[in-house]
């Protein structure tokens, strides 16, 4: 058996419709579609990618946000999209992650894993951190040197430049997957990471003509892989999985949390070089404090702001819920992680989910993610082929950490290091059961909808209490 995984960055499940994504819609109808698949918190790509690859949540693998402060490593914020920054997290010759990755586990069991990425260089490393030492294939659209880049250049020519939408690069990456990786290398597991529709959602909104082109590009990628699979003599034994790492809400209020804190008299900045409170921007900004005694006062001020949602903390205190509740507590985690108070209502174009954000390069009206809104946490997860059940909606709860354990299970392997569980509901009707649902009171009028299954809690949606 072989497996091909396609990750469509940022794709909301409700945007998978026959008129815009016919191939993926048909695949979801013919295979096993998970109705309750979720991201992790924070719902950011470079928390999601290592959560996928390690089968563990951020509190275990240690990449706690897209941008975070690690004083034992650097006096500045670590920005994980950059190779130089992500390299700071790794010991010499080692991985930046604190749990083994899927590629390492497969290699230890004599199996192969290949990655093709149209995302950021840092995310590619998080997906396959030990590719170099293992002699495995990892190619990213930003690569210009190394064996993988030379091989792709020789076979297919130069990588197209980045753009918005990022369609030429995504189309090129899909060709690298089918024409180089699948045709020539035939790995046991292959993963294609497509940066659309995320790029277009951020910079062209959820509903622009360019975004429709991006959705068509993502669907075309799925179709290209399915066409390749169906032409193989062992097509019946090749499983295709399509997933997304998070969703999006429409960003309707843009502000700088650091600037707002400064205006209120707190010494906040993006680094401790410029203030006593370091703030990492995003849809779930993190705050680190030079003086721990200031945490409570700042939390009280944040909690009084109409744009502030539920607060979480590495070390909980009155007014902030524990990050451990979400599987996100780690020594590197922020002293406070805040969410924005979003709404379940529609944006100007009728798409459910709006909220505030702290993102200097994303325009108002653009898509944003990172928090606990229902539309940020909901993800696509579809499986088809081989022993996967046909034409079913799986009731089991799932998140990104359950995918790699399911891949390993299909190959007859296990990984004790992974906290996620194989989602056997996709394989056997008798294993498919709905999760228990609950509400967690987060205070200040906010509640967290949850699912609980197999001893794990799956955050579903942060909302205002009715």
Short mmCIF file of C-alpha atoms in Angstrom, two decimals:
data_model
loop_
_atom_site.label_atom_id
_atom_site.label_comp_id
_atom_site.label_asym_id
_atom_site.label_seq_id
_atom_site.Cartn_x
_atom_site.Cartn_y
_atom_site.Cartn_z
CA UNK A 1 0.00 0.00 0.00
CA UNK A 2 1.04 3.57 -0.74
CA UNK A 3 -0.39 6.88 0.40
CA UNK A 4 -0.55 10.31 -1.21
CA UNK A 5 -1.49 13.25 0.99
CA UNK A 6 -2.54 16.66 -0.34
CA UNK A 7 -2.68 19.58 2.08
CA UNK A 8 -4.63 22.61 0.85
CA UNK A 9 -3.51 25.38 3.19
CA UNK A 10 -6.34 27.28 4.85
CA UNK A 11 -9.25 25.60 3.03
CA UNK A 12 -12.56 25.97 4.88
CA UNK A 13 -14.79 22.87 4.60
CA UNK A 14 -17.83 24.95 3.72
CA UNK A 15 -16.05 26.28 0.63
CA UNK A 16 -15.73 22.79 -0.87
CA UNK A 17 -18.68 22.98 -3.25
CA UNK A 18 -19.36 21.18 -6.57
CA UNK A 19 -19.45 24.44 -8.53
CA UNK A 20 -16.06 25.66 -7.27
CA UNK A 21 -14.19 22.44 -6.39
CA UNK A 22 -15.81 19.61 -8.37
CA UNK A 23 -12.99 17.06 -8.06
CA UNK A 24 -12.61 17.42 -4.32
CA UNK A 25 -16.38 17.47 -3.85
CA UNK A 26 -16.70 14.21 -5.75
CA UNK A 27 -13.83 12.66 -3.82
CA UNK A 28 -15.49 13.63 -0.54
CA UNK A 29 -18.76 12.07 -1.71
CA UNK A 30 -17.10 8.84 -2.86
CA UNK A 31 -14.71 8.36 0.06
CA UNK A 32 -14.75 8.98 3.81
CA UNK A 33 -15.32 12.60 4.79
CA UNK A 34 -14.77 13.66 8.39
CA UNK A 35 -17.53 15.96 9.58
CA UNK A 36 -15.69 17.00 12.74
CA UNK A 37 -12.05 17.55 11.80
CA UNK A 38 -10.22 20.33 13.61
CA UNK A 39 -6.96 22.28 13.74
CA UNK A 40 -4.82 22.88 16.82
CA UNK A 41 -4.33 26.03 18.90
CA UNK A 42 -3.02 28.40 17.87
CA UNK A 43 -4.54 27.61 14.47
CA UNK A 44 -1.45 28.81 12.61
CA UNK A 45 0.35 26.96 9.83
CA UNK A 46 3.66 26.48 11.61
CA UNK A 47 1.88 25.09 14.66
CA UNK A 48 -0.25 22.94 12.37
CA UNK A 49 2.56 21.50 10.24
CA UNK A 50 4.59 20.04 13.15
CA UNK A 51 1.34 18.88 14.79
CA UNK A 52 0.62 16.94 11.63
CA UNK A 53 4.14 15.57 11.25
CA UNK A 54 4.67 14.55 14.89
CA UNK A 55 1.13 13.50 15.74
CA UNK A 56 1.39 15.77 18.79
CA UNK A 57 -0.01 19.15 19.78
CA UNK A 58 2.18 22.25 20.23
CA UNK A 59 2.69 21.67 23.95
CA UNK A 60 4.63 18.52 23.06
CA UNK A 61 6.50 19.33 19.84
CA UNK A 62 7.50 22.81 21.00
CA UNK A 63 6.68 24.97 17.98
CA UNK A 64 4.14 26.96 19.93
CA UNK A 65 3.24 29.68 17.40
CA UNK A 66 4.19 31.07 14.01
CA UNK A 67 6.14 33.67 15.97
CA UNK A 68 7.28 33.22 19.55
CA UNK A 69 9.87 34.21 22.11
CA UNK A 70 12.50 31.71 23.25
CA UNK A 71 14.94 33.62 25.48
CA UNK A 72 17.28 30.66 25.81
CA UNK A 73 17.80 30.81 22.04
CA UNK A 74 17.46 34.42 20.90
CA UNK A 75 16.70 37.87 22.35
CA UNK A 76 14.37 38.47 19.40
CA UNK A 77 11.13 36.80 18.36
CA UNK A 78 11.58 33.54 16.48
CA UNK A 79 9.80 33.79 13.11
CA UNK A 80 9.42 30.22 12.02
CA UNK A 81 8.78 30.87 8.34
CA UNK A 82 12.47 31.75 8.00
CA UNK A 83 15.04 28.96 7.74
CA UNK A 84 17.59 30.91 9.77
CA UNK A 85 15.14 31.25 12.66
CA UNK A 86 13.86 27.69 12.60
CA UNK A 87 17.47 26.47 12.54
CA UNK A 88 17.97 28.14 15.93
CA UNK A 89 15.53 25.63 17.41
CA UNK A 90 17.54 22.57 16.33
CA UNK A 91 20.61 21.09 18.00
CA UNK A 92 23.54 20.44 15.63
CA UNK A 93 22.44 17.81 13.13
CA UNK A 94 19.09 17.46 14.85
CA UNK A 95 15.44 18.40 14.50
CA UNK A 96 13.80 21.67 15.57
CA UNK A 97 10.90 19.59 16.88
CA UNK A 98 10.84 17.90 20.25
CA UNK A 99 9.05 14.78 19.02
CA UNK A 100 9.94 12.42 16.14
CA UNK A 101 8.32 13.24 12.81
CA UNK A 102 6.45 11.00 10.40
CA UNK A 103 9.45 10.89 8.06
CA UNK A 104 11.73 9.72 10.85
CA UNK A 105 9.32 7.03 12.01
CA UNK A 106 8.80 5.75 8.48
CA UNK A 107 12.56 5.66 7.86
CA UNK A 108 13.13 3.73 11.09
CA UNK A 109 10.72 1.11 9.75
CA UNK A 110 12.25 0.86 6.30
CA UNK A 111 9.65 3.05 4.60
CA UNK A 112 10.10 6.21 2.55
CA UNK A 113 8.54 9.67 2.82
CA UNK A 114 8.82 12.49 0.27
CA UNK A 115 7.65 16.09 0.63
CA UNK A 116 6.83 18.67 -2.04
CA UNK A 117 5.99 22.08 -0.58
CA UNK A 118 4.65 25.26 -2.09
CA UNK A 119 4.53 26.82 1.39
CA UNK A 120 7.19 28.64 3.39
CA UNK A 121 10.66 27.14 3.87
CA UNK A 122 10.10 26.94 7.62
CA UNK A 123 6.87 24.99 7.24
CA UNK A 124 8.63 22.55 4.90
CA UNK A 125 11.25 21.88 7.55
CA UNK A 126 8.54 21.34 10.17
CA UNK A 127 6.89 18.78 7.90
CA UNK A 128 10.06 16.77 7.19
CA UNK A 129 12.77 18.06 9.55
CA UNK A 130 15.28 15.24 9.18
CA UNK A 131 15.06 14.79 5.41
CA UNK A 132 18.72 15.70 4.94
CA UNK A 133 20.28 13.28 7.44
CA UNK A 134 17.88 10.55 6.28
CA UNK A 135 18.72 11.05 2.61
CA UNK A 136 15.01 11.64 1.92
CA UNK A 137 13.40 13.99 -0.58
CA UNK A 138 12.21 17.40 0.60
CA UNK A 139 11.65 20.16 -1.93
CA UNK A 140 10.26 23.64 -1.33
CA UNK A 141 9.45 26.29 -3.92
CA UNK A 142 12.04 28.60 -2.34
CA UNK A 143 14.86 26.06 -2.71
CA UNK A 144 17.62 27.15 -5.07
CA UNK A 145 20.49 24.95 -3.88
CA UNK A 146 20.85 21.31 -2.94
CA UNK A 147 20.16 17.97 -4.62
CA UNK A 148 16.38 18.26 -4.61
CA UNK A 149 16.44 21.72 -6.21
CA UNK A 150 18.93 20.56 -8.84
CA UNK A 151 16.84 17.50 -9.67
CA UNK A 152 13.63 19.50 -10.05
CA UNK A 153 15.36 22.13 -12.15
CA UNK A 154 16.82 19.48 -14.44
CA UNK A 155 13.45 17.76 -14.91
CA UNK A 156 11.04 20.70 -15.05
CA UNK A 157 13.00 23.94 -15.32
CA UNK A 158 12.97 26.96 -13.06
CA UNK A 159 10.38 27.45 -10.33
CA UNK A 160 7.90 30.25 -11.15
CA UNK A 161 8.06 33.42 -9.04
CA UNK A 162 5.76 33.92 -6.07
CA UNK A 163 2.51 35.77 -6.63
CA UNK A 164 -0.96 36.50 -5.31
CA UNK A 165 -2.66 34.25 -6.14
CA UNK A 166 0.22 31.80 -5.91
CA UNK A 167 -1.22 29.63 -8.67
CA UNK A 168 1.88 29.19 -10.90
CA UNK A 169 3.91 27.90 -7.94
CA UNK A 170 1.14 25.57 -6.78
CA UNK A 171 0.68 24.17 -10.29
CA UNK A 172 4.43 23.69 -10.56
CA UNK A 173 4.59 21.92 -7.19
CA UNK A 174 1.81 19.56 -8.29
CA UNK A 175 3.87 18.72 -11.35
CA UNK A 176 6.92 18.06 -9.17
CA UNK A 177 4.82 15.63 -7.17
CA UNK A 178 3.44 13.63 -10.07
CA UNK A 179 6.29 13.84 -12.60
CA UNK A 180 9.28 13.61 -10.29
CA UNK A 181 8.29 12.15 -6.91
CA UNK A 182 5.50 9.75 -7.82
CA UNK A 183 6.74 8.72 -11.28
CA UNK A 184 10.40 8.34 -10.42
CA UNK A 185 10.72 7.79 -6.66
CA UNK A 186 7.49 5.96 -5.81
CA UNK A 187 7.71 6.61 -2.04
CA UNK A 188 5.54 4.78 0.45
CA UNK A 189 4.12 8.12 1.57
CA UNK A 190 4.16 11.38 -0.37
CA UNK A 191 2.89 14.76 0.80
CA UNK A 192 2.13 17.81 -1.33
CA UNK A 193 1.63 21.08 0.56
CA UNK A 194 -0.27 23.64 -1.54
CA UNK A 195 -0.19 27.25 -0.33
CA UNK A 196 -3.52 28.04 -1.94
CA UNK A 197 -6.19 29.00 -1.08
CA UNK A 198 -4.48 30.43 2.04
CA UNK A 199 -2.49 33.10 0.19
CA UNK A 200 -5.52 34.37 -1.67
CA UNK A 201 -7.78 34.23 1.39
CA UNK A 202 -5.33 36.46 3.27
CA UNK A 203 -4.71 39.04 0.58
CA UNK A 204 -7.75 38.84 -1.73
CA UNK A 205 -10.58 37.99 0.75
CA UNK A 206 -12.68 34.83 0.85
CA UNK A 207 -14.84 35.84 -2.10
CA UNK A 208 -12.80 37.65 -4.76
CA UNK A 209 -12.39 36.46 -8.39
CA UNK A 210 -8.74 35.72 -7.58
CA UNK A 211 -9.84 33.53 -4.69
CA UNK A 212 -12.13 31.56 -6.99
CA UNK A 213 -9.11 31.02 -9.23
CA UNK A 214 -7.14 29.81 -6.21
CA UNK A 215 -9.88 27.34 -5.26
CA UNK A 216 -9.88 26.09 -8.85
CA UNK A 217 -6.10 25.68 -8.63
CA UNK A 218 -6.41 23.64 -5.44
CA UNK A 219 -9.10 21.49 -7.03
CA UNK A 220 -6.99 21.04 -10.14
CA UNK A 221 -4.18 19.77 -7.90
CA UNK A 222 -6.49 17.16 -6.40
CA UNK A 223 -7.61 16.13 -9.87
CA UNK A 224 -4.06 15.82 -11.16
CA UNK A 225 -3.13 13.49 -8.31
CA UNK A 226 -6.29 11.40 -8.70
CA UNK A 227 -5.71 11.05 -12.43
CA UNK A 228 -2.15 9.90 -11.76
CA UNK A 229 -3.30 7.44 -9.10
CA UNK A 230 -6.08 5.99 -11.23
CA UNK A 231 -3.66 5.32 -14.11
CA UNK A 232 -1.38 3.13 -11.97
CA UNK A 233 -1.55 -0.68 -12.06
CA UNK A 234 -1.79 -0.70 -8.25
CA UNK A 235 -4.35 2.11 -8.10
CA UNK A 236 -6.64 0.05 -5.85
CA UNK A 237 -3.91 0.00 -3.20
CA UNK A 238 -3.11 3.72 -3.23
CA UNK A 239 -4.89 5.81 -0.59
CA UNK A 240 -5.37 9.52 -1.22
CA UNK A 241 -5.97 11.89 1.69
CA UNK A 242 -6.88 15.56 1.32
CA UNK A 243 -6.61 17.83 4.33
CA UNK A 244 -6.36 21.45 5.38
CA UNK A 245 -4.46 22.79 8.34
CA UNK A 246 -6.92 25.47 9.49
CA UNK A 247 -9.77 27.60 8.23
CA UNK A 248 -10.26 31.38 8.03
CA UNK A 249 -12.45 34.14 9.37
CA UNK A 250 -12.82 37.52 7.72
CA UNK A 251 -10.71 40.10 9.53
CA UNK A 252 -12.97 43.08 10.15
CA UNK A 253 -10.99 44.93 12.85
CA UNK A 254 -7.25 45.45 12.58
CA UNK A 255 -5.17 46.72 15.47
CA UNK A 256 -1.72 46.46 17.01
CA UNK A 257 -1.96 44.92 20.46
CA UNK A 258 1.50 46.26 21.33
CA UNK A 259 0.48 49.79 20.31
CA UNK A 260 -2.79 49.55 22.26
CA UNK A 261 -0.87 48.46 25.34
CA UNK A 262 1.58 51.33 24.96
CA UNK A 263 -1.28 53.80 24.67
CA UNK A 264 -2.62 52.38 27.95
CA UNK A 265 0.77 52.96 29.60
CA UNK A 266 2.25 49.48 29.40
CA UNK A 267 5.83 49.10 28.04
CA UNK A 268 4.99 46.75 25.17
CA UNK A 269 6.91 46.11 21.94
CA UNK A 270 7.79 43.24 19.62
CA UNK A 271 11.02 42.51 21.51
CA UNK A 272 12.39 42.91 25.01
CA UNK A 273 15.00 45.20 23.49
CA UNK A 274 12.27 47.84 23.14
CA UNK A 275 10.00 47.10 26.09
CA UNK A 276 9.22 44.93 29.09
CA UNK A 277 6.38 43.09 27.35
CA UNK A 278 7.15 41.27 24.10
CA UNK A 279 4.11 40.86 21.83
CA UNK A 280 3.96 38.47 18.88
CA UNK A 281 1.21 39.66 16.53
CA UNK A 282 -1.40 37.44 14.91
CA UNK A 283 -5.00 36.32 15.34
CA UNK A 284 -3.97 34.89 18.73
CA UNK A 285 -1.24 37.27 19.91
CA UNK A 286 1.23 36.00 22.50
CA UNK A 287 2.58 38.18 25.32
CA UNK A 288 5.79 37.46 27.25
CA UNK A 289 6.67 39.48 30.36
CA UNK A 290 10.04 40.52 31.71
CA UNK A 291 8.35 41.14 35.06
CA UNK A 292 5.90 38.33 35.91
CA UNK A 293 4.21 40.56 38.45
CA UNK A 294 2.75 42.65 35.59
CA UNK A 295 0.80 39.75 34.08
CA UNK A 296 -2.34 40.17 36.15
CA UNK A 297 -2.64 43.92 35.56
CA UNK A 298 -2.23 43.55 31.79
CA UNK A 299 -4.68 40.64 31.69
CA UNK A 300 -7.26 42.72 33.55
CA UNK A 301 -6.81 45.58 31.07
CA UNK A 302 -7.08 43.25 28.06
CA UNK A 303 -10.18 41.62 29.49
CA UNK A 304 -11.88 45.01 29.67
CA UNK A 305 -11.40 45.70 25.95
CA UNK A 306 -14.37 44.95 23.70
CA UNK A 307 -12.13 43.40 21.04
CA UNK A 308 -10.53 40.90 23.42
CA UNK A 309 -11.84 37.35 23.55
CA UNK A 310 -10.91 34.59 25.98
CA UNK A 311 -7.45 34.68 27.54
CA UNK A 312 -5.18 31.69 28.05
CA UNK A 313 -1.96 31.38 30.02
CA UNK A 314 0.99 29.04 30.40
CA UNK A 315 0.51 29.31 34.17
CA UNK A 316 -3.21 29.93 34.68
CA UNK A 317 -4.50 32.64 36.97
CA UNK A 318 -7.94 34.19 37.62
CA UNK A 319 -9.20 35.54 34.31
CA UNK A 320 -7.10 33.23 32.09
CA UNK A 321 -7.68 29.58 31.21
CA UNK A 322 -4.79 27.10 31.12
CA UNK A 323 -3.13 26.53 27.75
CA UNK A 324 -2.84 22.91 28.87
CA UNK A 325 -6.59 22.61 28.27
CA UNK A 326 -5.84 22.98 24.55
CA UNK A 327 -2.66 20.89 24.51
CA UNK A 328 -0.63 24.06 24.00
CA UNK A 329 1.27 24.56 27.27
CA UNK A 330 5.04 24.49 26.82
CA UNK A 331 8.02 26.24 28.42
CA UNK A 332 8.15 28.46 25.31
CA UNK A 333 4.44 29.32 25.40
CA UNK A 334 3.45 32.91 26.00
CA UNK A 335 2.65 34.07 29.51
CA UNK A 336 -0.67 35.21 28.02
CA UNK A 337 -2.24 34.19 24.73
CA UNK A 338 -5.24 36.24 23.81
CA UNK A 339 -7.95 35.60 21.28
CA UNK A 340 -10.09 38.17 19.53
CA UNK A 341 -13.81 38.44 20.20
CA UNK A 342 -15.22 37.31 16.87
CA UNK A 343 -18.77 36.81 15.68
CA UNK A 344 -20.58 33.85 14.15
CA UNK A 345 -22.41 36.18 11.79
CA UNK A 346 -21.68 36.65 8.09
CA UNK A 347 -19.16 39.01 6.55
CA UNK A 348 -20.10 41.45 3.81
CA UNK A 349 -20.21 38.62 1.27
CA UNK A 350 -22.21 36.17 3.37
CA UNK A 351 -19.39 33.99 4.73
CA UNK A 352 -19.83 33.05 8.37
CA UNK A 353 -17.20 34.23 10.82
CA UNK A 354 -15.62 37.62 11.46
CA UNK A 355 -13.09 38.87 13.97
CA UNK A 356 -10.27 41.17 14.87
CA UNK A 357 -6.60 40.55 14.16
CA UNK A 358 -3.12 41.93 14.68
CA UNK A 359 -1.45 41.40 11.32
CA UNK A 360 0.50 44.25 9.73
CA UNK A 361 0.58 42.80 6.20
CA UNK A 362 -3.01 41.50 5.93
CA UNK A 363 -5.64 44.02 4.79
CA UNK A 364 -8.95 44.59 6.54
CA UNK A 365 -11.41 42.23 4.88
CA UNK A 366 -8.74 39.61 4.30
CA UNK A 367 -8.90 36.13 5.74
CA UNK A 368 -7.20 35.49 9.07
CA UNK A 369 -6.64 32.54 11.39
CA UNK A 370 -4.87 31.57 14.58
CA UNK A 371 -7.66 31.71 17.13
CA UNK A 372 -10.47 29.45 18.27
CA UNK A 373 -13.34 30.60 16.09
CA UNK A 374 -15.38 27.78 14.60
CA UNK A 375 -14.35 28.83 11.09
CA UNK A 376 -10.66 28.92 12.06
CA UNK A 377 -10.66 25.46 13.68
CA UNK A 378 -12.76 23.55 11.15
CA UNK A 379 -10.62 21.66 8.62
CA UNK A 380 -11.02 19.44 5.59
CA UNK A 381 -10.20 15.75 6.01
CA UNK A 382 -11.12 13.29 3.24
CA UNK A 383 -9.75 9.79 2.66
CA UNK A 384 -10.36 7.53 -0.32
CA UNK A 385 -8.96 4.31 -1.79
CA UNK A 386 -7.62 1.01 -0.51
CA UNK A 387 -9.41 -0.12 2.66
CA UNK A 388 -11.11 3.26 3.27
CA UNK A 389 -14.90 3.08 3.56
CA UNK A 390 -16.82 4.39 0.59
CA UNK A 391 -19.39 7.18 0.49
CA UNK A 392 -19.56 7.80 4.25
CA UNK A 393 -19.46 10.76 6.58
CA UNK A 394 -17.24 9.80 9.51
CA UNK A 395 -18.62 10.85 12.89
CA UNK A 396 -15.40 10.39 14.86
CA UNK A 397 -13.68 13.54 16.05
CA UNK A 398 -10.29 14.18 14.49
CA UNK A 399 -7.59 16.80 14.44
CA UNK A 400 -4.25 17.23 12.70
CA UNK A 401 -2.48 15.00 15.23
CA UNK A 402 -4.62 12.00 14.24
CA UNK A 403 -3.61 11.94 10.57
CA UNK A 404 -0.05 10.58 10.84
CA UNK A 405 -1.12 7.80 13.26
CA UNK A 406 -3.77 6.83 10.70
CA UNK A 407 -1.15 6.78 7.93
CA UNK A 408 1.06 4.54 10.04
CA UNK A 409 -1.84 2.25 10.91
CA UNK A 410 -2.60 1.75 7.22
CA UNK A 411 1.01 0.66 6.75
CA UNK A 412 0.85 -1.71 9.73
CA UNK A 413 3.00 0.55 11.93
CA UNK A 414 2.58 2.32 15.26
CA UNK A 415 4.29 5.27 16.92
CA UNK A 416 4.20 5.44 20.72
CA UNK A 417 5.58 8.99 20.55
CA UNK A 418 2.40 10.23 18.87
CA UNK A 419 -0.46 11.44 21.05
CA UNK A 420 -2.93 11.30 18.16
CA UNK A 421 -4.93 8.15 17.46
CA UNK A 422 -5.64 6.27 14.23
CA UNK A 423 -9.08 7.31 13.02
CA UNK A 424 -10.46 3.84 12.51
CA UNK A 425 -13.91 5.21 11.78
CA UNK A 426 -12.67 5.74 8.22
CA UNK A 427 -11.98 2.00 7.97
CA UNK A 428 -14.69 0.25 9.94
CA UNK A 429 -18.28 1.24 10.61
CA UNK A 430 -18.11 -0.47 13.99
CA UNK A 431 -15.29 1.89 15.04
CA UNK A 432 -17.14 5.05 14.06
CA UNK A 433 -18.89 6.74 16.96
CA UNK A 434 -19.80 10.35 17.61
CA UNK A 435 -17.81 12.16 20.31
CA UNK A 436 -19.22 13.50 23.55
CA UNK A 437 -19.89 17.22 23.30
CA UNK A 438 -19.52 19.77 26.06
CA UNK A 439 -19.01 23.40 27.01
CA UNK A 440 -16.12 24.88 28.96
CA UNK A 441 -16.77 28.22 30.65
CA UNK A 442 -13.89 30.56 29.88
CA UNK A 443 -15.28 33.50 31.83
CA UNK A 444 -16.21 37.02 30.74
CA UNK A 445 -19.13 35.62 28.75
CA UNK A 446 -17.11 33.25 26.55
CA UNK A 447 -17.53 29.48 26.28
CA UNK A 448 -15.50 26.86 24.44
CA UNK A 449 -17.42 24.15 22.64
CA UNK A 450 -15.56 20.85 22.93
CA UNK A 451 -15.61 17.26 21.74
CA UNK A 452 -14.17 14.44 23.85
CA UNK A 453 -13.24 11.05 22.43
CA UNK A 454 -10.68 8.37 23.24
CA UNK A 455 -9.65 10.37 26.30
CA UNK A 456 -8.76 13.47 24.27
CA UNK A 457 -10.41 16.87 24.21
CA UNK A 458 -10.93 18.50 20.81
CA UNK A 459 -11.62 22.27 20.91
CA UNK A 460 -14.43 23.02 18.48
CA UNK A 461 -15.39 26.68 18.76
CA UNK A 462 -14.95 29.66 21.05
CA UNK A 463 -18.09 31.78 21.17
CA UNK A 464 -20.05 34.08 23.38
CA UNK A 465 -22.31 32.34 25.87
CA UNK A 466 -25.97 32.49 24.92
#
